[in-house]
Tab-separated table of C-alpha atoms in Angstrom:
chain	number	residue	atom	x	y	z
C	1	UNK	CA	265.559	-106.719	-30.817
C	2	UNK	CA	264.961	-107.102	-26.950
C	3	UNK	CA	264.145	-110.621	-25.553
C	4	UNK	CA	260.799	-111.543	-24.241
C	5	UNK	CA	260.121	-114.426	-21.250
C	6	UNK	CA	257.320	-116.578	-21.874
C	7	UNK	CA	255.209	-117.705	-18.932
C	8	UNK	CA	252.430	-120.269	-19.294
C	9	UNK	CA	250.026	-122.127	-17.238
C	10	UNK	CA	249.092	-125.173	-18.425
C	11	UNK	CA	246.402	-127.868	-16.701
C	12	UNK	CA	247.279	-131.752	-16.083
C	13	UNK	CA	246.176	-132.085	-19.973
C	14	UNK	CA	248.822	-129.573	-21.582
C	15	UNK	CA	246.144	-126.921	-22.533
C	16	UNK	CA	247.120	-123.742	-22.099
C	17	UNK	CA	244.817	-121.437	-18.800
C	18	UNK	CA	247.348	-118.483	-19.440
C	19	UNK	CA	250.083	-116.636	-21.197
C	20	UNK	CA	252.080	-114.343	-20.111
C	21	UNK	CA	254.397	-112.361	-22.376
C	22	UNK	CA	257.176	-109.427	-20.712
C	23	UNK	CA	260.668	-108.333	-21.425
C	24	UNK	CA	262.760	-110.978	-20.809
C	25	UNK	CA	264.737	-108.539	-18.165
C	26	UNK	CA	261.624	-109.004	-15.984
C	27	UNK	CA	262.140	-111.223	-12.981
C	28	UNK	CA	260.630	-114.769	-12.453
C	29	UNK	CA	258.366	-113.648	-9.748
C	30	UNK	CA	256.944	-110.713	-11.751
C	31	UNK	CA	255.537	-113.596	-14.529
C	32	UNK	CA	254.461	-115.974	-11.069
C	33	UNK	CA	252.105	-112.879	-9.887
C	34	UNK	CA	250.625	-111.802	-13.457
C	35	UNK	CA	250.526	-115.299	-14.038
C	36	UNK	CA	248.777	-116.352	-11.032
C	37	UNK	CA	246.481	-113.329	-11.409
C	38	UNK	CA	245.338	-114.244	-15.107
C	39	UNK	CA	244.730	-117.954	-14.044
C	40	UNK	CA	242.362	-116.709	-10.645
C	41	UNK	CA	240.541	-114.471	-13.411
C	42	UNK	CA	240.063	-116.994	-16.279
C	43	UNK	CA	238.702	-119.712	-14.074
C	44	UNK	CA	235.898	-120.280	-11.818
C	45	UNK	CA	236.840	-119.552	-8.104
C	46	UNK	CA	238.126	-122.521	-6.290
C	47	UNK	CA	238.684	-124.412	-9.395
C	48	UNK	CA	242.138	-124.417	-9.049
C	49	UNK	CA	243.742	-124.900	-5.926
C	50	UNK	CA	247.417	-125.832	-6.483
C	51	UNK	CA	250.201	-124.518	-9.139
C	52	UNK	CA	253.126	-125.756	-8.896
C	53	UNK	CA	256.510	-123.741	-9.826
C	54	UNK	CA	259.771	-124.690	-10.512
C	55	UNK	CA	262.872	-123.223	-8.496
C	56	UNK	CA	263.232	-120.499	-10.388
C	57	UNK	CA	259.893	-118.727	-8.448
C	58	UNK	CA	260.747	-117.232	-5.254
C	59	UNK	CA	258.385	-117.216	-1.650
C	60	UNK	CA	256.495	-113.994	-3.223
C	61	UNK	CA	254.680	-115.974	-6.141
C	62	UNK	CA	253.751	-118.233	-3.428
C	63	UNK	CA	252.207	-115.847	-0.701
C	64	UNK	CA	250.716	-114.147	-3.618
C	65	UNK	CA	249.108	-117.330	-4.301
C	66	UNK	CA	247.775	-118.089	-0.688
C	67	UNK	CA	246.004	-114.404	-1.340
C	68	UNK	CA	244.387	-115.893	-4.201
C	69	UNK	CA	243.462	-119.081	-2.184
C	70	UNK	CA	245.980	-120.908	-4.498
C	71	UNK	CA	248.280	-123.241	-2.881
C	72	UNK	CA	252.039	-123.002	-4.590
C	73	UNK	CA	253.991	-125.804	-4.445
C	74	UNK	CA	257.882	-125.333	-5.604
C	75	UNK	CA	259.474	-128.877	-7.402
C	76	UNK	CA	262.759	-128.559	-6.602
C	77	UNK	CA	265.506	-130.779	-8.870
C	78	UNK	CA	267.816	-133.228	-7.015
C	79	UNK	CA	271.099	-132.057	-6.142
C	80	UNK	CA	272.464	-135.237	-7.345
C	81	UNK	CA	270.861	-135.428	-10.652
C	82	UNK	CA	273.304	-134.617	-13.459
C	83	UNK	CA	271.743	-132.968	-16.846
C	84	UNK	CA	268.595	-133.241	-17.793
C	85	UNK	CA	266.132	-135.127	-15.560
C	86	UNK	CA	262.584	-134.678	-16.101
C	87	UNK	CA	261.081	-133.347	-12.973
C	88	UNK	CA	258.149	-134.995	-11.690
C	89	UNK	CA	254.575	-133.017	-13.125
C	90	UNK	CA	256.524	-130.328	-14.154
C	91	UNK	CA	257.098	-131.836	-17.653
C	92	UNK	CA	253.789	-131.425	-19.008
C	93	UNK	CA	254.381	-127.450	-19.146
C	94	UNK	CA	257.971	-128.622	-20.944
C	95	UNK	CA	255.700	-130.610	-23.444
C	96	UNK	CA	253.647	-127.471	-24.261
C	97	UNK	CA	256.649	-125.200	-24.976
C	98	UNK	CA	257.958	-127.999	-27.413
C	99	UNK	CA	254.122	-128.315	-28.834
C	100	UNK	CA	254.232	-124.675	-29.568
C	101	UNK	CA	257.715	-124.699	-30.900
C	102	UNK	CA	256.272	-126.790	-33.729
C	103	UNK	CA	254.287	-123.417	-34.847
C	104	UNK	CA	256.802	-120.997	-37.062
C	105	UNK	CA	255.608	-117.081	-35.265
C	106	UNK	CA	256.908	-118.797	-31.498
C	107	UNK	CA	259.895	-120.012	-32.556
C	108	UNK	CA	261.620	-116.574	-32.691
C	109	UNK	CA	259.820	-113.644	-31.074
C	110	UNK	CA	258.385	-111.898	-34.464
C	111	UNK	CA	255.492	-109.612	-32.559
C	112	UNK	CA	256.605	-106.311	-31.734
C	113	UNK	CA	253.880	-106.172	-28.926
C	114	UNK	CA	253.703	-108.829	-26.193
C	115	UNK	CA	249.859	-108.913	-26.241
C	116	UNK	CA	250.741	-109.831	-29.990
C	117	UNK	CA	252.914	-112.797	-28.759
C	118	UNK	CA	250.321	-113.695	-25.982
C	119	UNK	CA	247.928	-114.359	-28.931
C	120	UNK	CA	250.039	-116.054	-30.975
C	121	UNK	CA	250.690	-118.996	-28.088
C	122	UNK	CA	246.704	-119.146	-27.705
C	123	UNK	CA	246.455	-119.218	-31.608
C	124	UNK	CA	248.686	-122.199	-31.679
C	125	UNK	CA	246.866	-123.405	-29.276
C	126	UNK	CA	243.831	-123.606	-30.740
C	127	UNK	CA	245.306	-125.378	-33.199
C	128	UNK	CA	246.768	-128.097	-31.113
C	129	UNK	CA	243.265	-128.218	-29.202
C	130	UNK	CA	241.509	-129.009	-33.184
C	131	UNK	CA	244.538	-131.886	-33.980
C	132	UNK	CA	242.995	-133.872	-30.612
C	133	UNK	CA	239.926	-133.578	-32.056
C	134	UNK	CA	239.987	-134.474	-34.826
C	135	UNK	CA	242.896	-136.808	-34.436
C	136	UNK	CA	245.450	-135.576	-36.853
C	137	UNK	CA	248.767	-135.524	-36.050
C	138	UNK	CA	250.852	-131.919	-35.850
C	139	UNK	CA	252.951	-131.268	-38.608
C	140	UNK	CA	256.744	-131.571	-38.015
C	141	UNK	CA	258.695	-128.502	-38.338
C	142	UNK	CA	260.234	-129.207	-41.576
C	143	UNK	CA	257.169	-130.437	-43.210
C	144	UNK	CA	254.757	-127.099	-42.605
């Protein structure tokens, strides 16, 4: 089965603006400009105003951006840092991906369709969105 790349765009909360779902042979700056696209449609204009990348986005994401009047910032890790170091604002998209890991359909790619797998991340979502509401806690991944 061939691999799929995830991209998501999350606000300063965790919630989840937009998905994007390709074949995982699909560069980095193919998912920036989808991405950035789907996030200038599914909010109001000038609502957002900066996105910020990690290193793996290249200057294209980022003039495509400045078309969409979207400043793109890139957080680049410190050379001297060994393993994992939790970059600075970027770690609230790293807390989504392990929020939706908790859900069974995105831990392996099960959707034969990426639009599939794009609504299984909102689905889970949704979910996520209802436990802060109503306070419960999300299963762990043993227990569901």
């Amino acid at each position: 089965m061939p691999g799929r790349k995830r991209g998501l765009a999350v606000d300063v909360l965790g919630l989840v603006v937009a998905v994007v779902v390709l074949a995982a042979s699909a560069h980095e700056n193919t998912v920036g400009i989808i991405l950035l696209n789907r996030v200038a449609t599914a909010t109001p204009p000038g609502s957002v105003r900066t996105a910020l990348v990690d290193q793996g986005f290249k200057n294209a994401v980022a003039a495509h951006g400045a078309t969409l009047g979207i400043t793109v910032q890139t957080i680049e890790r410190n050379p001297a840092d060994k393993g994992f170091v939790p970059q600075p604002k970027r770690w609230v998209v790293e807390q989504t991906y392990g929020i939706l890991a908790l859900h069974h359909r995105l831990v392996r790619d099960y959707e034969r369709r990426p639009a599939s797998s794009e609504s299984r991340v909102y689905w889970a979502m949704s979910d996520v969105m209802a436990r802060r509401l109503t306070g419960t806690s999300t299963p762990a991944l043993r227990d569901a």
